[in-house]
Short mmCIF file of C-alpha atoms and ligand atoms in Angstrom, two decimals:
data_model
loop_
_atom_site.label_atom_id
_atom_site.label_comp_id
_atom_site.label_asym_id
_atom_site.label_seq_id
_atom_site.Cartn_x
_atom_site.Cartn_y
_atom_site.Cartn_z
CA MET A 1 -52.61 61.54 95.25
CA ALA A 2 -54.86 63.41 92.79
CA ILE A 3 -51.91 65.60 91.67
CA ARG A 4 -49.74 62.52 91.12
CA TYR A 5 -52.51 60.93 89.02
CA LYS A 6 -52.85 64.16 86.97
CA ILE A 7 -49.11 64.28 86.31
CA ARG A 8 -49.02 60.64 85.31
CA SER A 9 -51.96 61.00 82.91
CA ARG A 10 -50.35 64.10 81.35
CA ILE A 11 -47.09 62.18 80.82
CA TYR A 12 -49.02 59.28 79.26
CA TYR A 13 -50.91 61.69 76.99
CA ALA A 14 -47.66 63.40 75.91
CA TYR A 15 -46.08 59.98 75.36
CA ASN A 16 -48.91 58.97 73.07
CA GLU A 17 -48.79 62.27 71.18
CA ILE A 18 -45.05 61.73 70.58
CA LYS A 19 -45.80 58.20 69.42
CA LYS A 20 -48.35 59.59 66.92
CA MET A 21 -45.63 61.92 65.56
CA SER A 22 -43.33 58.92 65.02
CA LYS A 23 -42.77 57.81 61.47
CA LYS A 24 -44.88 55.00 60.01
CA ILE A 25 -42.86 52.18 58.51
CA SER A 26 -44.67 49.45 56.59
CA LEU A 27 -42.89 46.18 55.83
CA ILE A 28 -44.43 44.34 52.90
CA GLY A 29 -43.42 40.74 53.46
CA ALA A 30 -43.19 39.26 56.96
CA GLY A 31 -40.83 36.44 56.11
CA GLN A 32 -37.24 35.94 57.18
CA ILE A 33 -36.05 39.41 56.19
CA GLY A 34 -39.35 41.16 56.98
CA GLY A 35 -39.48 39.78 60.51
CA THR A 36 -35.84 40.70 61.13
CA LEU A 37 -36.44 44.21 59.75
CA ALA A 38 -39.38 44.62 62.14
CA HIS A 39 -37.32 43.55 65.14
CA LEU A 40 -34.35 45.79 64.28
CA ILE A 41 -36.59 48.80 63.56
CA ALA A 42 -38.47 48.28 66.84
CA ILE A 43 -35.27 48.08 68.90
CA LYS A 44 -33.91 51.21 67.16
CA GLU A 45 -37.35 52.89 67.60
CA LEU A 46 -37.23 54.26 64.03
CA GLY A 47 -41.01 54.41 63.86
CA ASN A 48 -44.32 52.61 64.33
CA ILE A 49 -44.37 49.40 62.31
CA VAL A 50 -47.00 47.73 60.14
CA LEU A 51 -45.95 44.20 59.21
CA PHE A 52 -47.89 43.13 56.10
CA ASP A 53 -48.08 39.70 54.50
CA VAL A 54 -50.55 37.78 52.40
CA ALA A 55 -50.05 35.12 55.08
CA GLU A 56 -52.02 37.12 57.65
CA GLY A 57 -51.21 34.85 60.58
CA LEU A 58 -47.48 35.15 59.89
CA ALA A 59 -47.63 38.97 59.98
CA LYS A 60 -49.85 39.06 63.06
CA GLY A 61 -47.92 36.37 64.91
CA LYS A 62 -44.50 37.97 64.32
CA ALA A 63 -45.85 41.44 65.18
CA LEU A 64 -47.30 40.18 68.46
CA ASP A 65 -44.13 38.29 69.33
CA ILE A 66 -41.94 41.37 68.67
CA ALA A 67 -44.39 43.60 70.58
CA GLN A 68 -44.12 41.28 73.56
CA SER A 69 -40.32 41.67 73.53
CA SER A 70 -40.78 45.39 74.38
CA GLY A 71 -41.07 44.35 78.03
CA VAL A 72 -37.44 43.27 77.80
CA THR A 73 -35.80 45.81 75.48
CA GLY A 74 -38.10 48.68 76.47
CA PHE A 75 -38.83 50.07 73.00
CA GLY A 76 -41.85 52.36 72.80
CA VAL A 77 -43.00 52.03 69.19
CA ASP A 78 -46.17 50.26 68.09
CA ILE A 79 -46.18 47.23 65.81
CA ILE A 80 -49.16 45.50 64.18
CA GLY A 81 -49.56 42.67 61.67
CA THR A 82 -52.02 42.71 58.80
CA ASN A 83 -52.91 41.52 55.30
CA ASN A 84 -54.87 44.71 54.53
CA TYR A 85 -53.11 47.50 52.62
CA GLU A 86 -55.46 50.03 54.27
CA ASP A 87 -53.46 49.48 57.48
CA THR A 88 -50.31 50.63 55.65
CA LYS A 89 -51.96 53.92 54.53
CA ASN A 90 -49.78 57.08 54.55
CA SER A 91 -46.56 55.22 55.37
CA ASP A 92 -43.39 57.32 55.51
CA VAL A 93 -41.22 54.35 54.60
CA ILE A 94 -42.12 51.08 52.91
CA ILE A 95 -39.63 48.20 52.79
CA ILE A 96 -40.55 45.38 50.42
CA THR A 97 -39.39 41.79 50.82
CA ALA A 98 -42.52 40.15 49.40
CA GLY A 99 -41.46 37.35 47.11
CA VAL A 100 -39.86 33.95 47.05
CA PRO A 101 -36.20 33.39 47.97
CA ARG A 102 -33.77 31.10 46.17
CA LYS A 103 -33.42 27.37 46.72
CA PRO A 104 -29.96 25.73 46.47
CA GLY A 105 -28.72 25.73 42.89
CA MET A 106 -31.03 28.58 41.81
CA SER A 107 -29.72 31.92 40.59
CA ARG A 108 -31.31 35.20 41.66
CA ASP A 109 -32.53 35.56 38.06
CA ASP A 110 -34.52 32.30 38.38
CA LEU A 111 -36.90 34.16 40.70
CA LEU A 112 -37.92 36.67 38.02
CA GLY A 113 -41.21 35.16 36.83
CA THR A 114 -42.71 34.58 40.27
CA ASN A 115 -41.48 37.76 41.93
CA LEU A 116 -42.49 39.98 39.01
CA LYS A 117 -46.14 38.95 39.56
CA ILE A 118 -45.80 39.55 43.31
CA ILE A 119 -44.22 42.99 42.92
CA LYS A 120 -47.07 44.02 40.61
CA GLN A 121 -49.54 43.16 43.40
CA VAL A 122 -47.43 45.10 45.89
CA ALA A 123 -47.17 48.12 43.57
CA ASP A 124 -50.97 48.14 43.18
CA GLY A 125 -51.29 47.91 46.96
CA ILE A 126 -49.05 50.86 47.84
CA LYS A 127 -49.30 53.34 44.98
CA ASN A 128 -52.60 54.88 46.13
CA THR A 129 -52.31 54.28 49.88
CA SER A 130 -48.78 55.69 50.36
CA PRO A 131 -47.96 57.93 47.37
CA LYS A 132 -45.42 59.94 49.39
CA ALA A 133 -43.51 57.00 50.90
CA PHE A 134 -39.80 56.33 50.50
CA VAL A 135 -39.81 52.79 49.11
CA ILE A 136 -36.91 50.40 49.63
CA CYS A 137 -37.15 47.22 47.56
CA ILE A 138 -35.23 44.12 48.65
CA THR A 139 -36.94 41.36 46.63
CA ASN A 140 -34.77 39.55 44.07
CA PRO A 141 -33.69 39.69 41.28
CA LEU A 142 -33.21 43.09 42.86
CA ASP A 143 -32.25 45.50 40.07
CA VAL A 144 -35.04 44.36 37.73
CA ILE A 145 -37.66 44.01 40.48
CA VAL A 146 -37.03 47.52 41.80
CA MET A 147 -37.23 48.87 38.24
CA ALA A 148 -40.52 47.02 37.67
CA LEU A 149 -41.83 48.26 41.03
CA GLN A 150 -41.16 51.87 40.07
CA LYS A 151 -42.79 51.45 36.66
CA TYR A 152 -45.82 49.55 38.04
CA SER A 153 -46.35 52.00 40.91
CA GLY A 154 -45.51 55.22 39.06
CA LEU A 155 -43.95 56.55 42.27
CA PRO A 156 -41.17 59.14 41.73
CA THR A 157 -37.86 57.51 40.78
CA HIS A 158 -36.00 59.29 43.61
CA LYS A 159 -38.40 57.72 46.12
CA VAL A 160 -37.97 54.13 44.91
CA VAL A 161 -34.59 52.47 45.55
CA GLY A 162 -33.22 48.95 45.84
CA MET A 163 -31.15 47.45 48.65
CA ALA A 164 -28.18 45.34 47.54
CA GLY A 165 -24.91 47.28 47.46
CA ILE A 166 -24.79 47.83 51.21
CA LEU A 167 -25.12 44.08 51.75
CA ASP A 168 -22.55 43.22 49.07
CA SER A 169 -20.13 45.89 50.38
CA SER A 170 -20.56 44.53 53.91
CA ARG A 171 -19.75 41.00 52.74
CA PHE A 172 -16.65 42.28 50.87
CA LYS A 173 -15.48 44.25 53.93
CA TYR A 174 -16.06 41.25 56.21
CA PHE A 175 -13.94 38.92 54.06
CA LEU A 176 -11.16 41.56 53.81
CA SER A 177 -11.32 42.15 57.56
CA LYS A 178 -10.81 38.42 58.26
CA GLU A 179 -7.99 38.11 55.71
CA LEU A 180 -6.13 41.24 56.85
CA LYS A 181 -6.96 40.72 60.56
CA GLU A 182 -8.23 44.32 60.59
CA PRO A 183 -11.33 45.50 62.53
CA ILE A 184 -14.13 45.91 59.98
CA LYS A 185 -14.80 49.47 61.18
CA ASN A 186 -11.41 50.44 59.71
CA ILE A 187 -12.45 49.30 56.23
CA GLU A 188 -14.38 51.40 53.73
CA SER A 189 -15.55 49.95 50.43
CA LEU A 190 -18.16 50.08 47.70
CA VAL A 191 -19.63 47.26 45.64
CA LEU A 192 -21.47 48.73 42.64
CA GLY A 193 -23.33 47.49 39.58
CA GLY A 194 -26.05 44.85 39.52
CA HIS A 195 -26.78 42.58 42.48
CA GLY A 196 -25.64 39.46 40.72
CA ASP A 197 -22.52 37.51 39.75
CA THR A 198 -21.34 40.55 37.77
CA MET A 199 -21.37 42.91 40.79
CA VAL A 200 -18.24 45.06 41.00
CA PRO A 201 -16.28 45.30 44.26
CA MET A 202 -14.46 48.60 43.71
CA THR A 203 -10.88 47.91 44.82
CA LYS A 204 -9.80 51.50 44.03
CA GLN A 205 -12.55 52.77 46.37
CA THR A 206 -11.56 50.33 49.11
CA LYS A 207 -9.50 51.69 52.01
CA ILE A 208 -8.09 49.85 55.02
CA LYS A 209 -7.18 52.37 57.72
CA ASN A 210 -7.21 54.99 54.95
CA LYS A 211 -4.69 53.01 52.89
CA ASN A 212 -5.86 52.02 49.40
CA LEU A 213 -6.35 48.26 48.90
CA ASN A 214 -4.35 48.35 45.68
CA GLU A 215 -1.38 49.69 47.70
CA LEU A 216 -1.67 46.72 50.08
CA VAL A 217 -1.54 44.36 47.10
CA LYS A 218 1.59 46.15 45.82
CA GLU A 219 3.14 45.78 49.30
CA ASN A 220 2.09 42.12 49.20
CA LYS A 221 0.04 42.54 52.39
CA ILE A 222 -2.61 40.61 50.44
CA SER A 223 -1.86 38.64 47.27
CA LYS A 224 -3.73 39.37 44.01
CA SER A 225 -4.99 35.77 43.91
CA LYS A 226 -6.34 36.02 47.48
CA LEU A 227 -8.07 39.29 46.60
CA ASP A 228 -9.59 37.66 43.51
CA ASP A 229 -10.85 34.81 45.74
CA ILE A 230 -12.46 37.37 48.08
CA ILE A 231 -14.10 39.20 45.17
CA ASN A 232 -15.47 35.90 43.88
CA ARG A 233 -16.70 34.89 47.35
CA THR A 234 -18.47 38.25 47.65
CA ARG A 235 -20.21 37.71 44.31
CA LYS A 236 -21.31 34.25 45.45
CA GLY A 237 -22.04 35.39 49.01
CA GLY A 238 -25.76 34.82 48.73
CA ALA A 239 -25.45 31.40 47.13
CA GLU A 240 -23.00 30.27 49.85
CA ILE A 241 -25.62 30.98 52.52
CA VAL A 242 -28.48 29.47 50.48
CA LYS A 243 -26.43 26.24 50.21
CA LEU A 244 -25.74 26.15 53.97
CA LEU A 245 -29.32 26.97 54.99
CA GLU A 246 -30.86 24.60 52.37
CA ARG A 247 -34.20 26.41 52.95
CA GLY A 248 -34.27 30.15 52.35
CA SER A 249 -31.53 32.72 51.89
CA ALA A 250 -29.62 35.31 53.89
CA PHE A 251 -31.74 37.57 56.08
CA TYR A 252 -29.80 39.12 58.99
CA ALA A 253 -27.32 41.09 56.82
CA PRO A 254 -29.96 42.04 54.23
CA ALA A 255 -32.27 43.32 56.99
CA ALA A 256 -29.46 45.31 58.64
CA SER A 257 -28.69 46.83 55.22
CA GLY A 258 -32.31 47.81 54.63
CA VAL A 259 -32.47 49.48 58.05
CA GLU A 260 -29.32 51.49 57.21
CA MET A 261 -31.17 53.02 54.24
CA ALA A 262 -34.42 53.62 56.14
CA GLU A 263 -32.54 55.30 59.02
CA SER A 264 -30.63 57.65 56.70
CA TYR A 265 -33.98 58.72 55.21
CA ILE A 266 -35.92 59.04 58.49
CA LYS A 267 -33.14 60.93 60.31
CA ASP A 268 -32.01 62.88 57.18
CA LEU A 269 -28.46 61.57 57.73
CA LYS A 270 -27.45 62.20 54.07
CA LYS A 271 -25.30 59.04 54.11
CA THR A 272 -23.69 58.08 50.79
CA LEU A 273 -24.72 54.44 50.40
CA PRO A 274 -24.39 51.96 47.51
CA CYS A 275 -28.02 51.40 46.41
CA ALA A 276 -29.85 50.38 43.26
CA ALA A 277 -31.00 53.79 42.02
CA TYR A 278 -32.61 55.18 38.88
CA LEU A 279 -29.94 56.52 36.51
CA ASN A 280 -30.80 59.59 34.47
CA GLY A 281 -27.54 60.10 32.61
CA GLU A 282 -25.21 59.31 35.51
CA TYR A 283 -22.38 56.90 34.65
CA GLY A 284 -23.53 57.21 31.03
CA TYR A 285 -26.85 55.40 31.57
CA SER A 286 -30.50 56.46 31.55
CA ASN A 287 -33.83 54.85 32.36
CA ILE A 288 -32.29 51.93 34.24
CA TYR A 289 -31.60 50.98 37.85
CA ALA A 290 -28.11 49.95 38.93
CA GLY A 291 -26.02 49.93 42.10
CA VAL A 292 -24.32 53.30 42.52
CA PRO A 293 -23.33 55.56 45.46
CA VAL A 294 -26.45 57.51 46.49
CA VAL A 295 -26.95 60.27 49.07
CA ILE A 296 -30.00 59.13 51.09
CA SER A 297 -31.70 62.04 52.85
CA LYS A 298 -35.24 63.10 53.82
CA LYS A 299 -35.72 63.79 50.10
CA GLY A 300 -35.08 60.10 49.29
CA ALA A 301 -32.34 59.33 46.75
CA GLU A 302 -31.25 62.95 46.90
CA LYS A 303 -28.17 62.69 44.70
CA ILE A 304 -26.25 60.06 42.75
CA VAL A 305 -22.51 60.46 43.39
CA GLU A 306 -20.41 59.94 40.25
CA ILE A 307 -17.02 58.63 41.32
CA GLU A 308 -14.14 58.32 38.86
CA LEU A 309 -13.84 54.66 37.91
CA GLU A 310 -10.61 52.97 36.88
CA LYS A 311 -10.70 51.55 33.34
CA SER A 312 -11.17 47.99 34.64
CA GLU A 313 -13.86 49.13 37.09
CA LYS A 314 -15.77 50.95 34.32
CA LEU A 315 -15.50 47.90 32.09
CA ASN A 316 -16.88 45.64 34.84
CA PHE A 317 -19.58 48.19 35.71
CA ASP A 318 -20.68 48.23 32.05
CA ILE A 319 -20.79 44.42 31.99
CA SER A 320 -22.91 44.45 35.14
CA VAL A 321 -25.36 47.05 33.83
CA LYS A 322 -25.62 45.09 30.57
CA ALA A 323 -26.68 42.03 32.58
CA VAL A 324 -29.39 44.09 34.31
CA LYS A 325 -30.58 45.41 30.93
CA GLU A 326 -30.76 41.87 29.48
CA LEU A 327 -32.74 40.60 32.47
CA PHE A 328 -35.11 43.57 32.20
CA GLU A 329 -35.67 42.63 28.55
CA SER A 330 -36.66 39.14 29.81
CA ALA A 331 -39.05 40.86 32.22
CA GLY A 332 -40.51 42.73 29.23
CA LYS A 333 -41.16 39.37 27.52
CA ILE A 334 -43.03 38.16 30.63
CA ASP A 335 -45.00 41.42 30.95
CA PRO A 336 -45.06 43.50 27.75
CA THR A 337 -46.23 46.57 29.69
CA LEU A 338 -42.66 46.74 31.04
CA ALA A 339 -41.22 46.67 27.53
CA LYS A 340 -42.48 50.19 26.70
O1 TXD B 1 -29.66 41.86 48.79
C1 TXD B 1 -30.81 41.53 48.44
N1 TXD B 1 -31.62 42.41 47.86
C2 TXD B 1 -31.28 40.09 48.67
C3 TXD B 1 -32.78 39.98 48.59
C4 TXD B 1 -30.73 39.49 49.88
C5 TXD B 1 -31.32 38.36 50.39
C6 TXD B 1 -32.68 37.89 49.98
N2 TXD B 1 -33.24 38.63 48.90
C7 TXD B 1 -34.61 38.40 48.49
O2 TXD B 1 -35.55 38.97 49.40
C8 TXD B 1 -35.02 36.96 48.37
O3 TXD B 1 -34.45 36.36 47.21
C9 TXD B 1 -36.52 37.12 48.28
O4 TXD B 1 -36.88 37.47 46.97
C10 TXD B 1 -36.80 38.31 49.21
C11 TXD B 1 -37.35 37.92 50.55
O5 TXD B 1 -36.51 37.00 51.16
P1 TXD B 1 -37.00 36.27 52.51
O6 TXD B 1 -35.89 35.38 52.96
O7 TXD B 1 -37.58 37.25 53.46
O8 TXD B 1 -38.19 35.34 51.94
P2 TXD B 1 -39.39 34.68 52.78
O9 TXD B 1 -38.94 34.35 54.16
O10 TXD B 1 -39.97 33.61 51.89
O11 TXD B 1 -40.46 35.88 52.91
C12 TXD B 1 -41.13 36.37 51.79
C13 TXD B 1 -42.55 36.70 52.26
C14 TXD B 1 -43.35 35.45 52.67
O12 TXD B 1 -43.73 35.55 54.04
C15 TXD B 1 -44.55 35.47 51.75
O13 TXD B 1 -45.78 35.05 52.36
C16 TXD B 1 -44.63 36.93 51.38
O14 TXD B 1 -43.26 37.30 51.20
N3 TXD B 1 -45.38 37.19 50.16
C17 TXD B 1 -46.12 38.29 49.99
N4 TXD B 1 -46.31 39.34 50.81
C18 TXD B 1 -47.13 40.31 50.31
N5 TXD B 1 -47.71 40.27 49.09
C19 TXD B 1 -47.53 39.21 48.28
N6 TXD B 1 -48.15 39.15 47.06
C20 TXD B 1 -46.69 38.17 48.72
N7 TXD B 1 -46.30 36.98 48.16
C21 TXD B 1 -45.49 36.41 49.07
#
């Protein structure tokens, strides 16, 4: 009996030591996306979770509810809720969804004024408590908010990225999969540029069972007008869901996309993922964030992959980056410290 007790206590001690070695993932914002992120991360056991929100009860209530689901799904990571940045100290990964979502009829850009103020508060909250964290920003308008976050926080540009392209690429692949009656796992694609109506689904980079999408158009497997409809539906993918939900915006696919980035970092998977990353000469741009293919490894945004763009793709990419630049200039008018 005594031996059995000793063995059991040793196992429990080892279990707790392993838990301490787990990564620490703080989620700033416990709303629709934040709560879904927490649940997905817990089930995948990517690390111990701190769910933060200014609405303390929301963070604590969702954390407790998810924790209580461990009796069903059996995950062994810890999760707590808080409104105190001290509890997020020394995070390995921080995923930010703090902000307001769109209402029907609003554009992502309409959120700029409110979410700029919120991201400043978040930057002040994390820059000293988790200076080494890999920070994934999800809050809209994404490209400008992630740029403001990096400037406000002063964290290294390769450790601050935005989530949008994975979501947009997933939407594009889903619509193609339905149209072509092809399992989505057989479709590869990239949507680059800003996360807005000017985003660029890269048809030349899209392959269905390793066959280029442009070939399928030539073979009339999908008409040009149908493909244009799918590109347009991808660009309006967020607004379509906002209209259906009436309150709030998409959260399951955005959360799954954020987890994809966090997992590639935590497990050093070196996946090449479309993310809003800081450009330092790549694609002919500097000192701006835009959606490009990025190798996400334990180093963060380890490398930006420069793919050869068709003339029309480059033209659309330039239009998209111009839109991000113009919105960032608007941000500079709201907060002149960003205009430097
Ligand atoms: O692809 C993408 N990047 C987009 C991003 C996809 C979908 C939604 N996108 C944007 O994410 C959306 O337009 C919003 O700007 C954010 C978060 O969307 P979510 O649907 O999660 O919004 P909620 O449910 O309103 O949650 C936001 C939470 C809410 O609980 C607030 O109390 C909290 O943010 N909040 C704060 N937390 C911390 N600190 C501050 N200052 C703060 N202010 C609000």
